[in-house]
Amino acid sequence: MKVNKLIVVKKNYKNGKFRSQVVELCRSGIFSDQQLLSQLKISRTPLKAWHRWYFRYRLGRWLRTKPRVPMKKESGELLALKQKLAAVEKG
């Protein structure tokens, strides 16, 4: 099967739709990296960059974890309780 038949948009490496279609063909398992490289006559470096771009901007929002919430500073009550506990343990 030819790659060119499955790609809808014009073969333009600067076109984001072209890049996403190439990466989706590779990630879906329809074609291997080597088949895409030979049929589209591109080098391995841009294909790897396209994979990173695709993961970061297309899939990343679905796979990101919740943002970390910074811990609150210890309140005065907590500090007083820690001091009382230390005093009780001492003596």
PDB file of N, CA and C in Angstrom:
ATOM      1  N   MET A   1       0.851  -1.173   0.000  1.00  0.00           N
ATOM      2  CA  MET A   1       0.000   0.000   0.000  1.00  0.00           C
ATOM      3  C   MET A   1       0.895   1.233   0.000  1.00  0.00           C
ATOM      4  N   LYS A   2       0.504   2.234  -0.730  1.00  0.00           N
ATOM      5  CA  LYS A   2       1.278   3.467  -0.832  1.00  0.00           C
ATOM      6  C   LYS A   2       0.825   4.478   0.215  1.00  0.00           C
ATOM      7  N   VAL A   3       1.783   5.191   0.743  1.00  0.00           N
ATOM      8  CA  VAL A   3       1.494   6.217   1.737  1.00  0.00           C
ATOM      9  C   VAL A   3       0.764   7.385   1.088  1.00  0.00           C
ATOM     10  N   ASN A   4       1.159   7.731  -0.127  1.00  0.00           N
ATOM     11  CA  ASN A   4       0.603   8.909  -0.795  1.00  0.00           C
ATOM     12  C   ASN A   4      -0.900   8.802  -1.000  1.00  0.00           C
ATOM     13  N   LYS A   5      -1.442   7.596  -1.104  1.00  0.00           N
ATOM     14  CA  LYS A   5      -2.878   7.432  -1.282  1.00  0.00           C
ATOM     15  C   LYS A   5      -3.638   7.741   0.002  1.00  0.00           C
ATOM     16  N   LEU A   6      -2.998   7.527   1.152  1.00  0.00           N
ATOM     17  CA  LEU A   6      -3.666   7.756   2.430  1.00  0.00           C
ATOM     18  C   LEU A   6      -3.553   9.191   2.920  1.00  0.00           C
ATOM     19  N   ILE A   7      -2.565   9.921   2.444  1.00  0.00           N
ATOM     20  CA  ILE A   7      -2.378  11.299   2.885  1.00  0.00           C
ATOM     21  C   ILE A   7      -3.216  12.204   1.998  1.00  0.00           C
ATOM     22  N   VAL A   8      -4.077  12.978   2.623  1.00  0.00           N
ATOM     23  CA  VAL A   8      -5.053  13.789   1.895  1.00  0.00           C
ATOM     24  C   VAL A   8      -4.460  15.132   1.462  1.00  0.00           C
ATOM     25  N   VAL A   9      -3.746  15.789   2.377  1.00  0.00           N
ATOM     26  CA  VAL A   9      -3.230  17.120   2.077  1.00  0.00           C
ATOM     27  C   VAL A   9      -1.991  17.033   1.200  1.00  0.00           C
ATOM     28  N   LYS A  10      -1.644  18.169   0.600  1.00  0.00           N
ATOM     29  CA  LYS A  10      -0.491  18.246  -0.269  1.00  0.00           C
ATOM     30  C   LYS A  10       0.779  17.952   0.525  1.00  0.00           C
ATOM     31  N   LYS A  11       1.715  17.305  -0.113  1.00  0.00           N
ATOM     32  CA  LYS A  11       2.975  16.945   0.542  1.00  0.00           C
ATOM     33  C   LYS A  11       3.807  18.208   0.751  1.00  0.00           C
ATOM     34  N   ASN A  12       3.616  18.834   1.881  1.00  0.00           N
ATOM     35  CA  ASN A  12       4.344  20.035   2.247  1.00  0.00           C
ATOM     36  C   ASN A  12       4.801  19.845   3.688  1.00  0.00           C
ATOM     37  N   TYR A  13       6.100  19.796   3.885  1.00  0.00           N
ATOM     38  CA  TYR A  13       6.632  19.452   5.202  1.00  0.00           C
ATOM     39  C   TYR A  13       6.358  20.513   6.251  1.00  0.00           C
ATOM     40  N   LYS A  14       6.076  21.741   5.807  1.00  0.00           N
ATOM     41  CA  LYS A  14       5.777  22.804   6.766  1.00  0.00           C
ATOM     42  C   LYS A  14       4.321  22.791   7.192  1.00  0.00           C
ATOM     43  N   ASN A  15       3.504  22.027   6.518  1.00  0.00           N
ATOM     44  CA  ASN A  15       2.081  21.969   6.798  1.00  0.00           C
ATOM     45  C   ASN A  15       1.839  21.080   8.023  1.00  0.00           C
ATOM     46  N   GLY A  16       1.168  21.615   9.024  1.00  0.00           N
ATOM     47  CA  GLY A  16       0.917  20.857  10.251  1.00  0.00           C
ATOM     48  C   GLY A  16       0.014  19.661  10.027  1.00  0.00           C
ATOM     49  N   LYS A  17      -0.942  19.787   9.108  1.00  0.00           N
ATOM     50  CA  LYS A  17      -1.842  18.666   8.830  1.00  0.00           C
ATOM     51  C   LYS A  17      -1.084  17.493   8.210  1.00  0.00           C
ATOM     52  N   PHE A  18      -0.144  17.806   7.330  1.00  0.00           N
ATOM     53  CA  PHE A  18       0.663  16.752   6.724  1.00  0.00           C
ATOM     54  C   PHE A  18       1.463  16.018   7.790  1.00  0.00           C
ATOM     55  N   ARG A  19       2.093  16.789   8.660  1.00  0.00           N
ATOM     56  CA  ARG A  19       2.899  16.184   9.727  1.00  0.00           C
ATOM     57  C   ARG A  19       2.047  15.294  10.617  1.00  0.00           C
ATOM     58  N   SER A  20       0.876  15.789  11.020  1.00  0.00           N
ATOM     59  CA  SER A  20       0.038  14.997  11.920  1.00  0.00           C
ATOM     60  C   SER A  20      -0.465  13.735  11.230  1.00  0.00           C
ATOM     61  N   GLN A  21      -0.760  13.804   9.933  1.00  0.00           N
ATOM     62  CA  GLN A  21      -1.200  12.603   9.227  1.00  0.00           C
ATOM     63  C   GLN A  21      -0.086  11.571   9.151  1.00  0.00           C
ATOM     64  N   VAL A  22       1.136  12.021   8.913  1.00  0.00           N
ATOM     65  CA  VAL A  22       2.264  11.088   8.840  1.00  0.00           C
ATOM     66  C   VAL A  22       2.472  10.406  10.185  1.00  0.00           C
ATOM     67  N   VAL A  23       2.436  11.175  11.256  1.00  0.00           N
ATOM     68  CA  VAL A  23       2.655  10.603  12.591  1.00  0.00           C
ATOM     69  C   VAL A  23       1.508   9.674  12.971  1.00  0.00           C
ATOM     70  N   GLU A  24       0.285  10.032  12.624  1.00  0.00           N
ATOM     71  CA  GLU A  24      -0.849   9.161  12.940  1.00  0.00           C
ATOM     72  C   GLU A  24      -0.760   7.843  12.187  1.00  0.00           C
ATOM     73  N   LEU A  25      -0.281   7.869  10.946  1.00  0.00           N
ATOM     74  CA  LEU A  25      -0.085   6.621  10.195  1.00  0.00           C
ATOM     75  C   LEU A  25       0.963   5.742  10.866  1.00  0.00           C
ATOM     76  N   CYS A  26       1.993   6.385  11.387  1.00  0.00           N
ATOM     77  CA  CYS A  26       3.059   5.628  12.052  1.00  0.00           C
ATOM     78  C   CYS A  26       2.583   5.082  13.396  1.00  0.00           C
ATOM     79  N   ARG A  27       1.911   5.913  14.187  1.00  0.00           N
ATOM     80  CA  ARG A  27       1.465   5.487  15.515  1.00  0.00           C
ATOM     81  C   ARG A  27       0.341   4.459  15.464  1.00  0.00           C
ATOM     82  N   SER A  28      -0.458   4.496  14.402  1.00  0.00           N
ATOM     83  CA  SER A  28      -1.551   3.528  14.298  1.00  0.00           C
ATOM     84  C   SER A  28      -1.053   2.143  13.912  1.00  0.00           C
ATOM     85  N   GLY A  29       0.170   2.052  13.412  1.00  0.00           N
ATOM     86  CA  GLY A  29       0.734   0.754  13.048  1.00  0.00           C
ATOM     87  C   GLY A  29       0.478   0.376  11.602  1.00  0.00           C
ATOM     88  N   ILE A  30      -0.112   1.275  10.826  1.00  0.00           N
ATOM     89  CA  ILE A  30      -0.359   0.972   9.416  1.00  0.00           C
ATOM     90  C   ILE A  30       0.963   0.898   8.666  1.00  0.00           C
ATOM     91  N   PHE A  31       1.865   1.831   8.964  1.00  0.00           N
ATOM     92  CA  PHE A  31       3.182   1.844   8.343  1.00  0.00           C
ATOM     93  C   PHE A  31       4.241   1.913   9.431  1.00  0.00           C
ATOM     94  N   SER A  32       5.400   1.381   9.120  1.00  0.00           N
ATOM     95  CA  SER A  32       6.526   1.497  10.040  1.00  0.00           C
ATOM     96  C   SER A  32       7.282   2.784   9.721  1.00  0.00           C
ATOM     97  N   ASP A  33       8.210   3.140  10.601  1.00  0.00           N
ATOM     98  CA  ASP A  33       9.021   4.334  10.362  1.00  0.00           C
ATOM     99  C   ASP A  33       9.804   4.208   9.062  1.00  0.00           C
ATOM    100  N   GLN A  34      10.383   3.037   8.833  1.00  0.00           N
ATOM    101  CA  GLN A  34      11.203   2.831   7.643  1.00  0.00           C
ATOM    102  C   GLN A  34      10.392   2.971   6.366  1.00  0.00           C
ATOM    103  N   GLN A  35       9.164   2.473   6.360  1.00  0.00           N
ATOM    104  CA  GLN A  35       8.322   2.601   5.176  1.00  0.00           C
ATOM    105  C   GLN A  35       7.996   4.065   4.896  1.00  0.00           C
ATOM    106  N   LEU A  36       7.697   4.804   5.938  1.00  0.00           N
ATOM    107  CA  LEU A  36       7.398   6.220   5.762  1.00  0.00           C
ATOM    108  C   LEU A  36       8.621   6.983   5.272  1.00  0.00           C
ATOM    109  N   LEU A  37       9.775   6.666   5.828  1.00  0.00           N
ATOM    110  CA  LEU A  37      10.995   7.362   5.427  1.00  0.00           C
ATOM    111  C   LEU A  37      11.321   7.107   3.966  1.00  0.00           C
ATOM    112  N   SER A  38      11.156   5.861   3.521  1.00  0.00           N
ATOM    113  CA  SER A  38      11.518   5.539   2.138  1.00  0.00           C
ATOM    114  C   SER A  38      10.483   6.057   1.138  1.00  0.00           C
ATOM    115  N   GLN A  39       9.209   5.962   1.452  1.00  0.00           N
ATOM    116  CA  GLN A  39       8.191   6.369   0.488  1.00  0.00           C
ATOM    117  C   GLN A  39       8.035   7.888   0.409  1.00  0.00           C
ATOM    118  N   LEU A  40       8.176   8.569   1.521  1.00  0.00           N
ATOM    119  CA  LEU A  40       8.046  10.026   1.510  1.00  0.00           C
ATOM    120  C   LEU A  40       9.368  10.734   1.272  1.00  0.00           C
ATOM    121  N   LYS A  41      10.464   9.973   1.324  1.00  0.00           N
ATOM    122  CA  LYS A  41      11.813  10.500   1.089  1.00  0.00           C
ATOM    123  C   LYS A  41      12.136  11.645   2.046  1.00  0.00           C
ATOM    124  N   ILE A  42      11.963  11.350   3.330  1.00  0.00           N
ATOM    125  CA  ILE A  42      12.334  12.302   4.370  1.00  0.00           C
ATOM    126  C   ILE A  42      13.376  11.642   5.249  1.00  0.00           C
ATOM    127  N   SER A  43      14.104  12.432   5.996  1.00  0.00           N
ATOM    128  CA  SER A  43      15.112  11.862   6.883  1.00  0.00           C
ATOM    129  C   SER A  43      14.485  11.526   8.236  1.00  0.00           C
ATOM    130  N   ARG A  44      15.249  10.846   9.041  1.00  0.00           N
ATOM    131  CA  ARG A  44      14.751  10.369  10.329  1.00  0.00           C
ATOM    132  C   ARG A  44      14.583  11.515  11.333  1.00  0.00           C
ATOM    133  N   THR A  45      15.436  12.530  11.249  1.00  0.00           N
ATOM    134  CA  THR A  45      15.408  13.626  12.213  1.00  0.00           C
ATOM    135  C   THR A  45      14.075  14.376  12.213  1.00  0.00           C
ATOM    136  N   PRO A  46      13.554  14.803  11.052  1.00  0.00           N
ATOM    137  CA  PRO A  46      12.253  15.483  11.119  1.00  0.00           C
ATOM    138  C   PRO A  46      11.134  14.571  11.599  1.00  0.00           C
ATOM    139  N   LEU A  47      11.200  13.290  11.260  1.00  0.00           N
ATOM    140  CA  LEU A  47      10.152  12.376  11.710  1.00  0.00           C
ATOM    141  C   LEU A  47      10.143  12.268  13.238  1.00  0.00           C
ATOM    142  N   LYS A  48      11.316  12.200  13.839  1.00  0.00           N
ATOM    143  CA  LYS A  48      11.391  12.166  15.301  1.00  0.00           C
ATOM    144  C   LYS A  48      10.873  13.465  15.904  1.00  0.00           C
ATOM    145  N   ALA A  49      11.200  14.590  15.267  1.00  0.00           N
ATOM    146  CA  ALA A  49      10.715  15.881  15.759  1.00  0.00           C
ATOM    147  C   ALA A  49       9.199  15.954  15.640  1.00  0.00           C
ATOM    148  N   TRP A  50       8.646  15.401  14.582  1.00  0.00           N
ATOM    149  CA  TRP A  50       7.198  15.398  14.400  1.00  0.00           C
ATOM    150  C   TRP A  50       6.526  14.540  15.461  1.00  0.00           C
ATOM    151  N   HIS A  51       7.162  13.418  15.808  1.00  0.00           N
ATOM    152  CA  HIS A  51       6.622  12.570  16.877  1.00  0.00           C
ATOM    153  C   HIS A  51       6.572  13.342  18.189  1.00  0.00           C
ATOM    154  N   ARG A  52       7.654  14.054  18.514  1.00  0.00           N
ATOM    155  CA  ARG A  52       7.678  14.847  19.751  1.00  0.00           C
ATOM    156  C   ARG A  52       6.614  15.928  19.721  1.00  0.00           C
ATOM    157  N   TRP A  53       6.494  16.620  18.589  1.00  0.00           N
ATOM    158  CA  TRP A  53       5.489  17.666  18.450  1.00  0.00           C
ATOM    159  C   TRP A  53       4.090  17.089  18.634  1.00  0.00           C
ATOM    160  N   TYR A  54       3.854  15.941  18.003  1.00  0.00           N
ATOM    161  CA  TYR A  54       2.532  15.320  18.071  1.00  0.00           C
ATOM    162  C   TYR A  54       2.208  14.935  19.509  1.00  0.00           C
ATOM    163  N   PHE A  55       3.159  14.347  20.202  1.00  0.00           N
ATOM    164  CA  PHE A  55       2.916  13.939  21.578  1.00  0.00           C
ATOM    165  C   PHE A  55       2.694  15.148  22.474  1.00  0.00           C
ATOM    166  N   ARG A  56       3.508  16.176  22.276  1.00  0.00           N
ATOM    167  CA  ARG A  56       3.435  17.335  23.157  1.00  0.00           C
ATOM    168  C   ARG A  56       2.148  18.125  22.963  1.00  0.00           C
ATOM    169  N   TYR A  57       1.763  18.347  21.724  1.00  0.00           N
ATOM    170  CA  TYR A  57       0.644  19.251  21.485  1.00  0.00           C
ATOM    171  C   TYR A  57      -0.680  18.553  21.203  1.00  0.00           C
ATOM    172  N   ARG A  58      -0.649  17.325  20.729  1.00  0.00           N
ATOM    173  CA  ARG A  58      -1.903  16.654  20.409  1.00  0.00           C
ATOM    174  C   ARG A  58      -2.329  15.693  21.517  1.00  0.00           C
ATOM    175  N   LEU A  59      -1.379  14.915  22.019  1.00  0.00           N
ATOM    176  CA  LEU A  59      -1.719  13.915  23.030  1.00  0.00           C
ATOM    177  C   LEU A  59      -1.419  14.376  24.442  1.00  0.00           C
ATOM    178  N   GLY A  60      -0.553  15.338  24.586  1.00  0.00           N
ATOM    179  CA  GLY A  60      -0.106  15.761  25.910  1.00  0.00           C
ATOM    180  C   GLY A  60      -1.208  16.239  26.811  1.00  0.00           C
ATOM    181  N   ARG A  61      -2.181  16.944  26.252  1.00  0.00           N
ATOM    182  CA  ARG A  61      -3.240  17.467  27.112  1.00  0.00           C
ATOM    183  C   ARG A  61      -4.100  16.358  27.689  1.00  0.00           C
ATOM    184  N   TRP A  62      -4.156  15.205  27.036  1.00  0.00           N
ATOM    185  CA  TRP A  62      -4.953  14.090  27.552  1.00  0.00           C
ATOM    186  C   TRP A  62      -4.170  13.260  28.558  1.00  0.00           C
ATOM    187  N   LEU A  63      -2.852  13.318  28.502  1.00  0.00           N
ATOM    188  CA  LEU A  63      -2.028  12.466  29.349  1.00  0.00           C
ATOM    189  C   LEU A  63      -1.397  13.201  30.524  1.00  0.00           C
ATOM    190  N   ARG A  64      -1.560  14.508  30.583  1.00  0.00           N
ATOM    191  CA  ARG A  64      -0.955  15.265  31.683  1.00  0.00           C
ATOM    192  C   ARG A  64      -1.640  14.947  32.998  1.00  0.00           C
ATOM    193  N   THR A  65      -0.853  14.965  34.031  1.00  0.00           N
ATOM    194  CA  THR A  65      -1.407  14.778  35.363  1.00  0.00           C
ATOM    195  C   THR A  65      -1.865  16.136  35.897  1.00  0.00           C
ATOM    196  N   LYS A  66      -2.553  16.114  36.991  1.00  0.00           N
ATOM    197  CA  LYS A  66      -3.018  17.354  37.596  1.00  0.00           C
ATOM    198  C   LYS A  66      -1.816  18.167  38.069  1.00  0.00           C
ATOM    199  N   PRO A  67      -1.891  19.471  37.965  1.00  0.00           N
ATOM    200  CA  PRO A  67      -0.767  20.288  38.424  1.00  0.00           C
ATOM    201  C   PRO A  67      -0.602  20.185  39.932  1.00  0.00           C
ATOM    202  N   ARG A  68       0.625  20.261  40.348  1.00  0.00           N
ATOM    203  CA  ARG A  68       0.906  20.175  41.773  1.00  0.00           C
ATOM    204  C   ARG A  68       0.470  21.455  42.475  1.00  0.00           C
ATOM    205  N   VAL A  69      -0.104  21.281  43.619  1.00  0.00           N
ATOM    206  CA  VAL A  69      -0.504  22.412  44.440  1.00  0.00           C
ATOM    207  C   VAL A  69       0.557  22.572  45.522  1.00  0.00           C
ATOM    208  N   PRO A  70       1.144  23.749  45.629  1.00  0.00           N
ATOM    209  CA  PRO A  70       2.182  23.918  46.649  1.00  0.00           C
ATOM    210  C   PRO A  70       1.601  23.758  48.050  1.00  0.00           C
ATOM    211  N   MET A  71       2.417  23.210  48.922  1.00  0.00           N
ATOM    212  CA  MET A  71       1.969  22.998  50.294  1.00  0.00           C
ATOM    213  C   MET A  71       1.831  24.339  51.003  1.00  0.00           C
ATOM    214  N   LYS A  72       0.849  24.408  51.885  1.00  0.00           N
ATOM    215  CA  LYS A  72       0.644  25.628  52.659  1.00  0.00           C
ATOM    216  C   LYS A  72       1.719  25.714  53.732  1.00  0.00           C
ATOM    217  N   LYS A  73       2.059  26.936  54.076  1.00  0.00           N
ATOM    218  CA  LYS A  73       3.027  27.133  55.146  1.00  0.00           C
ATOM    219  C   LYS A  73       2.386  26.733  56.472  1.00  0.00           C
ATOM    220  N   GLU A  74       3.235  26.303  57.380  1.00  0.00           N
ATOM    221  CA  GLU A  74       2.725  25.850  58.669  1.00  0.00           C
ATOM    222  C   GLU A  74       2.123  27.031  59.438  1.00  0.00           C
ATOM    223  N   SER A  75       0.959  26.801  59.958  1.00  0.00           N
ATOM    224  CA  SER A  75       0.283  27.866  60.719  1.00  0.00           C
ATOM    225  C   SER A  75       0.870  27.947  62.130  1.00  0.00           C
ATOM    226  N   GLY A  76       0.492  28.979  62.837  1.00  0.00           N
ATOM    227  CA  GLY A  76       0.980  29.179  64.199  1.00  0.00           C
ATOM    228  C   GLY A  76       0.510  28.080  65.136  1.00  0.00           C
ATOM    229  N   GLU A  77      -0.710  27.580  64.929  1.00  0.00           N
ATOM    230  CA  GLU A  77      -1.232  26.504  65.781  1.00  0.00           C
ATOM    231  C   GLU A  77      -0.414  25.236  65.625  1.00  0.00           C
ATOM    232  N   LEU A  78      -0.057  24.923  64.397  1.00  0.00           N
ATOM    233  CA  LEU A  78       0.718  23.713  64.143  1.00  0.00           C
ATOM    234  C   LEU A  78       2.097  23.820  64.778  1.00  0.00           C
ATOM    235  N   LEU A  79       2.711  24.979  64.664  1.00  0.00           N
ATOM    236  CA  LEU A  79       4.016  25.175  65.287  1.00  0.00           C
ATOM    237  C   LEU A  79       3.925  25.035  66.808  1.00  0.00           C
ATOM    238  N   ALA A  80       2.864  25.568  67.408  1.00  0.00           N
ATOM    239  CA  ALA A  80       2.687  25.474  68.864  1.00  0.00           C
ATOM    240  C   ALA A  80       2.513  24.019  69.276  1.00  0.00           C
ATOM    241  N   LEU A  81       1.734  23.250  68.503  1.00  0.00           N
ATOM    242  CA  LEU A  81       1.545  21.832  68.820  1.00  0.00           C
ATOM    243  C   LEU A  81       2.856  21.055  68.712  1.00  0.00           C
ATOM    244  N   LYS A  82       3.664  21.383  67.715  1.00  0.00           N
ATOM    245  CA  LYS A  82       4.960  20.701  67.575  1.00  0.00           C
ATOM    246  C   LYS A  82       5.871  21.017  68.752  1.00  0.00           C
ATOM    247  N   GLN A  83       5.847  22.245  69.211  1.00  0.00           N
ATOM    248  CA  GLN A  83       6.673  22.620  70.362  1.00  0.00           C
ATOM    249  C   GLN A  83       6.204  21.904  71.625  1.00  0.00           C
ATOM    250  N   LYS A  84       4.887  21.797  71.817  1.00  0.00           N
ATOM    251  CA  LYS A  84       4.358  21.080  72.979  1.00  0.00           C
ATOM    252  C   LYS A  84       4.740  19.613  72.921  1.00  0.00           C
ATOM    253  N   LEU A  85       4.647  19.025  71.733  1.00  0.00           N
ATOM    254  CA  LEU A  85       5.027  17.611  71.578  1.00  0.00           C
ATOM    255  C   LEU A  85       6.499  17.405  71.890  1.00  0.00           C
ATOM    256  N   ALA A  86       7.339  18.294  71.428  1.00  0.00           N
ATOM    257  CA  ALA A  86       8.767  18.196  71.712  1.00  0.00           C
ATOM    258  C   ALA A  86       9.032  18.344  73.198  1.00  0.00           C
ATOM    259  N   ALA A  87       8.295  19.228  73.868  1.00  0.00           N
ATOM    260  CA  ALA A  87       8.467  19.418  75.316  1.00  0.00           C
ATOM    261  C   ALA A  87       8.031  18.180  76.089  1.00  0.00           C
ATOM    262  N   VAL A  88       6.934  17.558  75.656  1.00  0.00           N
ATOM    263  CA  VAL A  88       6.434  16.354  76.328  1.00  0.00           C
ATOM    264  C   VAL A  88       7.413  15.208  76.126  1.00  0.00           C
ATOM    265  N   GLU A  89       7.963  15.078  74.935  1.00  0.00           N
ATOM    266  CA  GLU A  89       8.905  13.984  74.675  1.00  0.00           C
ATOM    267  C   GLU A  89      10.187  14.154  75.457  1.00  0.00           C
ATOM    268  N   LYS A  90      10.598  15.409  75.721  1.00  0.00           N
ATOM    269  CA  LYS A  90      11.804  15.661  76.499  1.00  0.00           C
ATOM    270  C   LYS A  90      11.611  15.260  77.958  1.00  0.00           C
ATOM    271  N   GLY A  91      10.498  15.654  78.444  1.00  0.00           N
ATOM    272  CA  GLY A  91      10.448  15.535  79.809  1.00  0.00           C
ATOM    273  C   GLY A  91       9.495  14.879  80.622  1.00  0.00           C
TER     274      GLY A  91
END
